[in-house]
Tab-separated table of C-alpha atoms in Angstrom:
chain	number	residue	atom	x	y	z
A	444	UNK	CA	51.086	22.825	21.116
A	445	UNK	CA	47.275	22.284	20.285
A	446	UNK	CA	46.027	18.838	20.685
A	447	UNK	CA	44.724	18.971	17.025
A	448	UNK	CA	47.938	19.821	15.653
A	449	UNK	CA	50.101	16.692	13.524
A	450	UNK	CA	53.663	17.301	13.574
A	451	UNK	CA	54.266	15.935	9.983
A	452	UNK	CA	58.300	15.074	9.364
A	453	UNK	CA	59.848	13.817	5.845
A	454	UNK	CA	62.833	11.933	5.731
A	455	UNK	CA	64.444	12.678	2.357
A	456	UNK	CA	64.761	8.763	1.568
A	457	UNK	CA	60.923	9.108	0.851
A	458	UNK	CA	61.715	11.752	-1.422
A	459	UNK	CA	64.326	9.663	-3.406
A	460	UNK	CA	61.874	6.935	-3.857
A	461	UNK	CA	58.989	8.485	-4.738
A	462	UNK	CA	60.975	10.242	-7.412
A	463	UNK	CA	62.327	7.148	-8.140
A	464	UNK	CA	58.482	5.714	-8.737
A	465	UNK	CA	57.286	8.540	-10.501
A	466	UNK	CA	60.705	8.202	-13.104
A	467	UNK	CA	59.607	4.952	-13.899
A	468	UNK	CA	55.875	5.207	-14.524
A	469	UNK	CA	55.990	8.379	-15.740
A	470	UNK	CA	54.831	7.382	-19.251
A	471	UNK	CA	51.409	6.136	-17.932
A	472	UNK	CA	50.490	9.697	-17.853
A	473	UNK	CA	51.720	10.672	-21.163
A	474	UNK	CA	53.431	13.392	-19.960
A	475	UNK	CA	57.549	14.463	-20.082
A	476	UNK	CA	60.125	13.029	-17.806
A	477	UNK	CA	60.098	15.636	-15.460
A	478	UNK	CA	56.195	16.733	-15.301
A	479	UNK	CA	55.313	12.518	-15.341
A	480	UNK	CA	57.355	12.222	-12.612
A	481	UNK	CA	56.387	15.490	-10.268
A	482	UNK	CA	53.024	14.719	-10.703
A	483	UNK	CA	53.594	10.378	-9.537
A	484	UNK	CA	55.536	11.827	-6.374
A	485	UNK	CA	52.831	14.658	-5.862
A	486	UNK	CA	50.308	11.483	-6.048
A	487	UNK	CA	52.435	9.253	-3.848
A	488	UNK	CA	52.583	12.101	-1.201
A	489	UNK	CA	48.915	13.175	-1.056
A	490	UNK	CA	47.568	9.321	-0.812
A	491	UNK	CA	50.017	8.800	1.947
A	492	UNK	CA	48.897	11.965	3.617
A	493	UNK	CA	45.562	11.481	3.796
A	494	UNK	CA	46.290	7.299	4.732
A	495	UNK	CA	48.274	8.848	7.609
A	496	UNK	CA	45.514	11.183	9.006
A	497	UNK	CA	42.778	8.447	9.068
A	498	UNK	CA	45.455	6.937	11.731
A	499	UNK	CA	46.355	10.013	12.611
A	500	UNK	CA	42.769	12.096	13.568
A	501	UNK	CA	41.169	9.111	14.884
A	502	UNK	CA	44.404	8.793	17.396
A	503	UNK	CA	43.085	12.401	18.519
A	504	UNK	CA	39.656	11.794	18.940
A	505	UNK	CA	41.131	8.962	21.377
A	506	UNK	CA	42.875	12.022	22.954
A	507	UNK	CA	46.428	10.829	22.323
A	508	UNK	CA	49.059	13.585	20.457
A	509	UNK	CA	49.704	11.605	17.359
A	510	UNK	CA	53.215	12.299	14.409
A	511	UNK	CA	53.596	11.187	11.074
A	512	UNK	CA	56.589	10.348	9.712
A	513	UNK	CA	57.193	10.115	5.657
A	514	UNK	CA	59.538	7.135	5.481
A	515	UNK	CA	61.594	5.531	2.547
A	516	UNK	CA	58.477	3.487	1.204
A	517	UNK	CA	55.752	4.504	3.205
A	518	UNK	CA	54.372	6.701	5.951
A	519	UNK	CA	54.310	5.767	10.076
A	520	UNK	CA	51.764	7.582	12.390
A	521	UNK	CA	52.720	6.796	16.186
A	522	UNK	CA	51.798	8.232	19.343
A	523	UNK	CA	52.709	8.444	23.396
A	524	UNK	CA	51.041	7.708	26.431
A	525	UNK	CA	48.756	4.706	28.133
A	526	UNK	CA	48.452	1.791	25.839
A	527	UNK	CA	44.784	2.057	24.197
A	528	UNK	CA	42.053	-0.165	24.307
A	529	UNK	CA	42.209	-2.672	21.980
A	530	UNK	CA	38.908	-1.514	19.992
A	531	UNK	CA	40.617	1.555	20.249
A	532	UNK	CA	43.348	0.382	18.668
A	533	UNK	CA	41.270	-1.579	15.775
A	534	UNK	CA	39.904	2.049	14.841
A	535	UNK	CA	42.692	3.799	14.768
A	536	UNK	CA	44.358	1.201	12.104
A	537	UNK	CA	41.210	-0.162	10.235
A	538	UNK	CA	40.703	4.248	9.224
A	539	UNK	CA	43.983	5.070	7.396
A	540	UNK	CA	42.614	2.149	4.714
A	541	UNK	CA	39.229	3.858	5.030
A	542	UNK	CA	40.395	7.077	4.311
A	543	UNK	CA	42.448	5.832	1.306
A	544	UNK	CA	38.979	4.206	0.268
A	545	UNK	CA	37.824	8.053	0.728
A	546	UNK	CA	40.297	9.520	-2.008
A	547	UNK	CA	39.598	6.481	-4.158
A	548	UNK	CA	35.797	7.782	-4.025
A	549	UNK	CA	36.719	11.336	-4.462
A	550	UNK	CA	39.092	10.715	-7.328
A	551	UNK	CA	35.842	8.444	-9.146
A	552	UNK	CA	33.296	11.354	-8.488
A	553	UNK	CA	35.517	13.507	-10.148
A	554	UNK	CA	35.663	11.575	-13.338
A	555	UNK	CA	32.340	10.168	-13.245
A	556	UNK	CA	31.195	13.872	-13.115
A	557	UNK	CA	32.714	14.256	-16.689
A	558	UNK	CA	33.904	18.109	-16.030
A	559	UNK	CA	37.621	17.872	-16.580
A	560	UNK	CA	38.979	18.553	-20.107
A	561	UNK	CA	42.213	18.137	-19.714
A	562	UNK	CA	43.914	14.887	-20.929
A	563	UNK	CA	46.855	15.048	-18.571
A	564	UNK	CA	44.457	16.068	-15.263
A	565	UNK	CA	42.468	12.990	-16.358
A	566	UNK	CA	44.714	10.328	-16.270
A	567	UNK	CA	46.209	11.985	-13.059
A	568	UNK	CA	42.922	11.174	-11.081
A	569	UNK	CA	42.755	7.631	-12.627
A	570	UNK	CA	45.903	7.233	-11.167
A	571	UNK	CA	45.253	8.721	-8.146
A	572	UNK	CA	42.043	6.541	-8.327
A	573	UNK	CA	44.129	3.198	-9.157
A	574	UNK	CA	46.871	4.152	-6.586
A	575	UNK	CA	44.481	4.301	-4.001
A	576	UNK	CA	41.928	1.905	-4.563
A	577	UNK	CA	44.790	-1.047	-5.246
A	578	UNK	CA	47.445	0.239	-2.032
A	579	UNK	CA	43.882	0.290	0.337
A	580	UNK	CA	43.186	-3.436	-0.784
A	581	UNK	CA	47.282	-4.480	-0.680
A	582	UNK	CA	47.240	-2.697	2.822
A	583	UNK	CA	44.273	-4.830	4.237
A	584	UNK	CA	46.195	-8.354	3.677
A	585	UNK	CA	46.450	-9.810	7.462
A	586	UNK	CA	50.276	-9.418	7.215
A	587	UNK	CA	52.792	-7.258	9.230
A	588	UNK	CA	53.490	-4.514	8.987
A	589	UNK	CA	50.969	-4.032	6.907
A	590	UNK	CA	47.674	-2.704	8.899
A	591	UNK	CA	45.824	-5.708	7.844
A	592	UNK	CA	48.403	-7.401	9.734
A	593	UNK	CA	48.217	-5.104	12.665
A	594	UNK	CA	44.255	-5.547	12.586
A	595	UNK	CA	45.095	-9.714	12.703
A	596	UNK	CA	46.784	-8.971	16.073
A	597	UNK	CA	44.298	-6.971	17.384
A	598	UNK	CA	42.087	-9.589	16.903
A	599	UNK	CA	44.257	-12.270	18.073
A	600	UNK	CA	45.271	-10.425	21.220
A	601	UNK	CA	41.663	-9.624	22.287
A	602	UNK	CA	41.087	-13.750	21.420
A	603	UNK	CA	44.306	-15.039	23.449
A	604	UNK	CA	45.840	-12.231	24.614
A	605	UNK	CA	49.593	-12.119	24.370
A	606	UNK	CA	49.800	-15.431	22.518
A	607	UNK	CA	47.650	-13.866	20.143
A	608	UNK	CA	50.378	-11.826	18.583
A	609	UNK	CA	52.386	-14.735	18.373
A	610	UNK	CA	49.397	-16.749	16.631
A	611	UNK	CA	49.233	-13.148	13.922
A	612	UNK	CA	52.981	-13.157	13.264
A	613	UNK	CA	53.133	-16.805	11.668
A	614	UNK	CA	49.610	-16.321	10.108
A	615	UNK	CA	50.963	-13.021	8.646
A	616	UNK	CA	54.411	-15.131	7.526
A	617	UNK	CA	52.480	-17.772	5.884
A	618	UNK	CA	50.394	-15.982	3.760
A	619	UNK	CA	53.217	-13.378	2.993
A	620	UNK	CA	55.467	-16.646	2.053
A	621	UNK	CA	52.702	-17.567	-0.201
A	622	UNK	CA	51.907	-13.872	-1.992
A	623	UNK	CA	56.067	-14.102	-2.494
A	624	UNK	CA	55.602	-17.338	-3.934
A	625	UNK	CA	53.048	-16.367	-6.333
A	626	UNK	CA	54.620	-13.290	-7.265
A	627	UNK	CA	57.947	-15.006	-8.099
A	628	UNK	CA	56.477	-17.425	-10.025
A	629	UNK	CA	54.425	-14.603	-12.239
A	630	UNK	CA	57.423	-12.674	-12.619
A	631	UNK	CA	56.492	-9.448	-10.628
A	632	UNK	CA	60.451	-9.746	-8.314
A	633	UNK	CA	59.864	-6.603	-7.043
A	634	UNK	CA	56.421	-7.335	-5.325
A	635	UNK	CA	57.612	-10.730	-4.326
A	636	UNK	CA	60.721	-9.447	-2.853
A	637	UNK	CA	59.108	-7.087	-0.479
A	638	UNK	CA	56.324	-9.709	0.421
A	639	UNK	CA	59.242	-12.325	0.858
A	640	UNK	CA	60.894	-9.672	3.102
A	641	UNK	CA	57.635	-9.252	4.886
A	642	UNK	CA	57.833	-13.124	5.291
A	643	UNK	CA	61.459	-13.269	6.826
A	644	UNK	CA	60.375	-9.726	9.403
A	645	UNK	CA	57.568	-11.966	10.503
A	646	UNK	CA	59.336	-14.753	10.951
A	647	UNK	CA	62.177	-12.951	12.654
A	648	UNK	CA	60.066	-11.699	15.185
A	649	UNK	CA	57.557	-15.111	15.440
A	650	UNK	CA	60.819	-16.432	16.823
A	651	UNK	CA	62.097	-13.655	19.452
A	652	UNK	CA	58.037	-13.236	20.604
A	653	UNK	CA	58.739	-17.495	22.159
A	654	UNK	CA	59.578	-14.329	25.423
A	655	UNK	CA	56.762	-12.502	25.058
A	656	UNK	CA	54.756	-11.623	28.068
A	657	UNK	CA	52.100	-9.701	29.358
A	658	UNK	CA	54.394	-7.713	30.982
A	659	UNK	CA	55.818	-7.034	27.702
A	660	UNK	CA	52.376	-4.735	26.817
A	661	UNK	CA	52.595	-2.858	30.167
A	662	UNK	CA	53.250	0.658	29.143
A	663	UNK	CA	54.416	1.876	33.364
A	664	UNK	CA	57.490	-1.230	32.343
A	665	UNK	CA	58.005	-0.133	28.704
A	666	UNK	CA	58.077	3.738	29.843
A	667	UNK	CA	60.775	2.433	32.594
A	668	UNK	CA	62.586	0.468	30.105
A	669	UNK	CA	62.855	3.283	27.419
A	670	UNK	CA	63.997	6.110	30.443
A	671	UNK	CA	66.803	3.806	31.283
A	672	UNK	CA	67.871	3.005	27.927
A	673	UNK	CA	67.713	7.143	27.008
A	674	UNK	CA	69.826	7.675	30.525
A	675	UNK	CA	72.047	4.678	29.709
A	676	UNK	CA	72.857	6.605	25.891
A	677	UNK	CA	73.510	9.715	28.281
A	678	UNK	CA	75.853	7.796	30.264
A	679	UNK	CA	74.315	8.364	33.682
A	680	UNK	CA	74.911	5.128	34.613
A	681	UNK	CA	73.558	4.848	38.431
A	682	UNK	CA	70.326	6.365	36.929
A	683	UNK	CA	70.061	4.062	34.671
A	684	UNK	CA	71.224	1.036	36.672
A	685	UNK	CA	68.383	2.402	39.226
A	686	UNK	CA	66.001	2.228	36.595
A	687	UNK	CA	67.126	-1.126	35.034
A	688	UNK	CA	66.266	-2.504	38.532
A	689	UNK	CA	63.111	-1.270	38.590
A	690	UNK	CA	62.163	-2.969	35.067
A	691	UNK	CA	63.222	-6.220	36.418
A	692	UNK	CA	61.401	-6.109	39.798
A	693	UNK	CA	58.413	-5.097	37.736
A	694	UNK	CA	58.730	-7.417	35.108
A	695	UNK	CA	59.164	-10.861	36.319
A	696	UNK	CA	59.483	-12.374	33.483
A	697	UNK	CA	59.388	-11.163	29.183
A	698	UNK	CA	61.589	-10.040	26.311
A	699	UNK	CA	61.631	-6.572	28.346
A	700	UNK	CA	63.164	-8.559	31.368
A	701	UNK	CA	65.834	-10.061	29.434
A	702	UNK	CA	66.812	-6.894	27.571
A	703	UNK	CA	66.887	-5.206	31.241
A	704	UNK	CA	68.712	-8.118	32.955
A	705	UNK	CA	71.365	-7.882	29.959
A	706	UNK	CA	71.608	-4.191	30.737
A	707	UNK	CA	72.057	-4.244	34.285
A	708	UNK	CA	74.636	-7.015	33.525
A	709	UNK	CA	76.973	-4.894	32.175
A	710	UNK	CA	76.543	-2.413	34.998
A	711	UNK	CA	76.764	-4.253	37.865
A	712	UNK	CA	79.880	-5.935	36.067
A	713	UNK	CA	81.354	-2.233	35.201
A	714	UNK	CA	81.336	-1.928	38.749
A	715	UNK	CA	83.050	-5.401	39.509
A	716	UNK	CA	80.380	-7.392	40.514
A	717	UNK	CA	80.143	-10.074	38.973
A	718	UNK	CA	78.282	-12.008	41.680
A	719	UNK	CA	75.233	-10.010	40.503
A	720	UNK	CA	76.365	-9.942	36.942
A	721	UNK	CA	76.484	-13.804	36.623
A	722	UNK	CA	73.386	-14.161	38.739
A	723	UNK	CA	71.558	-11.916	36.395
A	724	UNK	CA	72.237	-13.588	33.207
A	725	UNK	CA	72.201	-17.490	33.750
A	726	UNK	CA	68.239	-17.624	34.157
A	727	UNK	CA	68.338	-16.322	30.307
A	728	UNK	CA	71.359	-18.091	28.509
A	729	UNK	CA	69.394	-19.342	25.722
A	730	UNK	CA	68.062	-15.887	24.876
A	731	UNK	CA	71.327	-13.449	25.199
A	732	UNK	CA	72.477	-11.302	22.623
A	733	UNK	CA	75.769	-12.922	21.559
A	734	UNK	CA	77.610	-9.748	23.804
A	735	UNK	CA	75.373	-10.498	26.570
A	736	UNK	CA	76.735	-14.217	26.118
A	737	UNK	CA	80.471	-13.671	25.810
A	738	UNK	CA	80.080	-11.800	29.191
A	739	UNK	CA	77.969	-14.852	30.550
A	740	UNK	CA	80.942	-16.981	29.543
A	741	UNK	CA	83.416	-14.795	31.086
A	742	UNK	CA	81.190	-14.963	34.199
A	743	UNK	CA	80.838	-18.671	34.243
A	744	UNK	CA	84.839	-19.212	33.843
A	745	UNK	CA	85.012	-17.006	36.783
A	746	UNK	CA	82.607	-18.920	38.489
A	747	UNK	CA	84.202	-22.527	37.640
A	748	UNK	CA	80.958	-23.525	35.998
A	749	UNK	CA	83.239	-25.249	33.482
A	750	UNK	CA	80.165	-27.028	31.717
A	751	UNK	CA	78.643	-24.186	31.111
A	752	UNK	CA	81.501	-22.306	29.870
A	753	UNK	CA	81.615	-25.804	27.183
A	754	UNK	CA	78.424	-25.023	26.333
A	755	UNK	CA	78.930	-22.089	25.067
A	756	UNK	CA	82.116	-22.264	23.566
A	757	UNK	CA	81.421	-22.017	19.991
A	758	UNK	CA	78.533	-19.835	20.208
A	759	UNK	CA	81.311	-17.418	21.757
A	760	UNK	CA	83.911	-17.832	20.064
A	761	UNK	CA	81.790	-16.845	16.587
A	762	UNK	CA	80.939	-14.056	18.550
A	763	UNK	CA	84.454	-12.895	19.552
A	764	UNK	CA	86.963	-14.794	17.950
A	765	UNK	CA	89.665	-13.996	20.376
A	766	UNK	CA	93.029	-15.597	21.783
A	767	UNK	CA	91.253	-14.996	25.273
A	768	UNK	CA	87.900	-16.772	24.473
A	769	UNK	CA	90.173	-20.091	22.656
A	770	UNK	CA	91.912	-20.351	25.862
A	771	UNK	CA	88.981	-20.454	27.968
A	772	UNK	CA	87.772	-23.117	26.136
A	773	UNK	CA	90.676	-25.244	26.213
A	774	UNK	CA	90.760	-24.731	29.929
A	775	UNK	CA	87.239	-25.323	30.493
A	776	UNK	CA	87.510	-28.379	28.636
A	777	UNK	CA	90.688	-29.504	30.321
A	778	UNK	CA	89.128	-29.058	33.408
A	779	UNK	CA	86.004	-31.654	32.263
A	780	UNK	CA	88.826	-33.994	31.208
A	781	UNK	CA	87.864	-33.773	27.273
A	782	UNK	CA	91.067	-33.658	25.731
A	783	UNK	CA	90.406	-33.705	22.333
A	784	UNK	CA	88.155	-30.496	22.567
A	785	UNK	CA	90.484	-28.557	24.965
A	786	UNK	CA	93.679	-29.787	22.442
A	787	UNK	CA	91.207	-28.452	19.596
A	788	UNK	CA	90.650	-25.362	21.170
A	789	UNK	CA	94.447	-24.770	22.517
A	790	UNK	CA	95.350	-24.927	18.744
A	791	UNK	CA	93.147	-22.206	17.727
A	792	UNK	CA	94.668	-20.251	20.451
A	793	UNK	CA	98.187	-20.493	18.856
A	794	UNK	CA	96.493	-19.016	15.393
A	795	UNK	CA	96.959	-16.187	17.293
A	796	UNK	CA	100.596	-16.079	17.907
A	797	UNK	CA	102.661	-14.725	21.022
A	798	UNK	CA	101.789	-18.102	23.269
A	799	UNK	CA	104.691	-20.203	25.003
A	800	UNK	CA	103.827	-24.089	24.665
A	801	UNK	CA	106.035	-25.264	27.357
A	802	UNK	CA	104.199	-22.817	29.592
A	803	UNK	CA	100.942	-23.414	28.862
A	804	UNK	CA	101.379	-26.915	29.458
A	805	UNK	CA	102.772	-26.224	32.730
A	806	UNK	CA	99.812	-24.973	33.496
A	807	UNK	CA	98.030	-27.556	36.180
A	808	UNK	CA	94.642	-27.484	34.256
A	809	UNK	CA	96.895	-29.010	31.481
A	810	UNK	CA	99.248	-31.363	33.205
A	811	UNK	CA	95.969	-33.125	34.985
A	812	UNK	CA	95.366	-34.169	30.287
A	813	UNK	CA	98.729	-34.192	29.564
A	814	UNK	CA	98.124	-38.281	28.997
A	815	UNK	CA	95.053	-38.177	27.222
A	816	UNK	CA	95.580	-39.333	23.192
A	817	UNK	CA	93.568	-37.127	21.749
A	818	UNK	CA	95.147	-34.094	23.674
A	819	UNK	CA	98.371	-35.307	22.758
A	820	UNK	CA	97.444	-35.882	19.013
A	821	UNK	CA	96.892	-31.622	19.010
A	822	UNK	CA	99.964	-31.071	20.858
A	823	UNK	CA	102.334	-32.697	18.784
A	824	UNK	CA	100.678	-31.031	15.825
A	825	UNK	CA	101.969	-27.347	17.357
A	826	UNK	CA	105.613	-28.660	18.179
């Protein structure tokens, strides 16, 4: 493939927008239903187009092998390799805004030049002129995703590094909180929906970036971390166990550490050890995925760490409400001599059906509560 050619893919959700768009501002062009609307989604496309190849041709003249993608509301140019510098990387972003400032200037030449007759053509380029000019502005806000957004975290990072993208993400929420405020409150939903959804993505990811770590930005990790997650969907599971294990001896600490120490979890537990397993998990317990957990609480009951497998009793349960996670509480609980809870717990069990009281209060972990008021309270309450 030449270097200077842009593989250019269209998902068909961008089509169904766009239409969607042009249908219902066809009438700004004076046209019919059907030509209005052609010519908004012919618009739409070209402006994206040529917003996408400012990204796009400046990635090449970086030498990377840039795509652009046509998604539901919007277009994506990304690209492989060694992460760029970060002036680089402020180029690349601040040009697909420049080049929509381009079309805006074409479109006004073009009508300042007076040459065009036709009605329809004419308000076409004022849209295209409009479109342009207002998404170029709109696009230069300092909130993700928007570029101005990504241009904040440039900035930030080359400031304070990886604590600068932190710092961007709940500048970008607060000012995209505010934009959905003020758009709510003049009555334009739509706008302030998708700046209030900007808001929340921000937010979202202010809050899982507490992990973030240089080591999260080193490409050698990420390219390790994405082979073993492509072998892992292959289900060659030594590779990718091999691989895991080079991520986390790599990455000492980082969102891309946890994700790879969650991984490996499962592996090493696949293969019954759970030595390794639990070992692997309890540095992160506060930042599992709620599967990662339940195994981490299954791992801890194994392990007799009883308070642990209290602490995380709920958090389990609401992620697998199971017979087999109640009963681990109630013994986990009986074990620390807290009767009420481990009653509590021993009732939601029986929800479930198919359980023997007699025998589970047989059970030794039982008989050591069997006096405790509170436990009996529960008790009589299933007889």
């Amino acid at each position: 493939m030449s270097k200077y050619k842009i593989p250019i893919r269209v998902n068909p959700l961008f089509w169904i927008f766009a239409t969607l768009i042009g249908w219902l501002n066809h009438s700004f062009l004076g046209a019919g239903v059907l030509v209005g609307t052609l010519i908004w989604v012919a618009i739409i496309f070209l402006s994206i187009l040529v917003h996408e190849m400012g990204h796009a041709l400046t990635a090449i003249a970086f030498g990377k092998h840039p795509r652009i993608d046509f998604i539901a509301l919007g277009g994506l140019t990304s690209y492989q390799g060694d992460k760029l510098k970060l002036w680089q990387q402020f180029i690349i972003t601040f040009n697909g805004p420049l080049f929509g400032i381009f079309l805006f200037v074409f479109a006004t030449l073009i009508l300042q030049l007076h040459f065009l007759q036709n009605p329809l053509l004419i308000r076409s380029f004022q849209i295209l002129q409009f479109v342009n000019l207002f998404w170029s502005i709109v696009n230069l806000l300092p909130v993700l995703p928007l570029d101005g957004g990504q241009l904040l975290r440039i900035i930030f990072e080359g400031i304070w590094g990886v604590k600068g993208i932190r710092y961007a993400l709940f500048v970008g929420m607060i000012i995209a909180g505010l934009i959905s405020l003020y758009f709510f409150l003049t009555k334009f939903f739509i706008v302030g929906a998708l700046f209030f959804l900007f808001a929340f993505q921000a937010f979202d990811s202010w809050r899982r970036s507490k992990n973030l770590t240089s080591y999260d930005q080193d490409e050698t990790v990420k390219n390790l971390s994405m082979k073993a997650e492509a072998a892992l969907r292959q289900n060659k599971k030594q590779e990718a166990k091999h691989l895991f294990e080079e991520v986390v001896a790599k990455a000492k600490s980082g969102i891309v550490n946890i994700t790879a120490s969650q991984y490996l979890a499962f592996l090493y537990y696949d293969e019954q050890n759970v030595e390794k397993a639990y070992q692997l998990l309890l540095p992160h317990k506060d930042n599992l995925t709620p599967e990662a957990l339940c195994l981490l609480h299954r791992l801890a009951y194994i392990h007799k760490n009883y308070e642990l497998v209290a602490e995380l009793s709920t958090e389990c349960y609401q992620a697998a409400p199971t017979q087999e996670v109640a009963i681990k509480n109630a013994k986990a609980f009986a074990h620390l001599k807290k009767g009420k809870f481990a009653g509590g717990w021993l009732q939601t069990a029986f929800h479930f059906g198919n359980l023997s009281l007699e025998k589970i209060l047989n059970e030794e972990v039982f008989q050591s509560i069997s006096e405790d008021q509170d436990f009996q309270s529960f008790i009589n309450k299933l007889k």
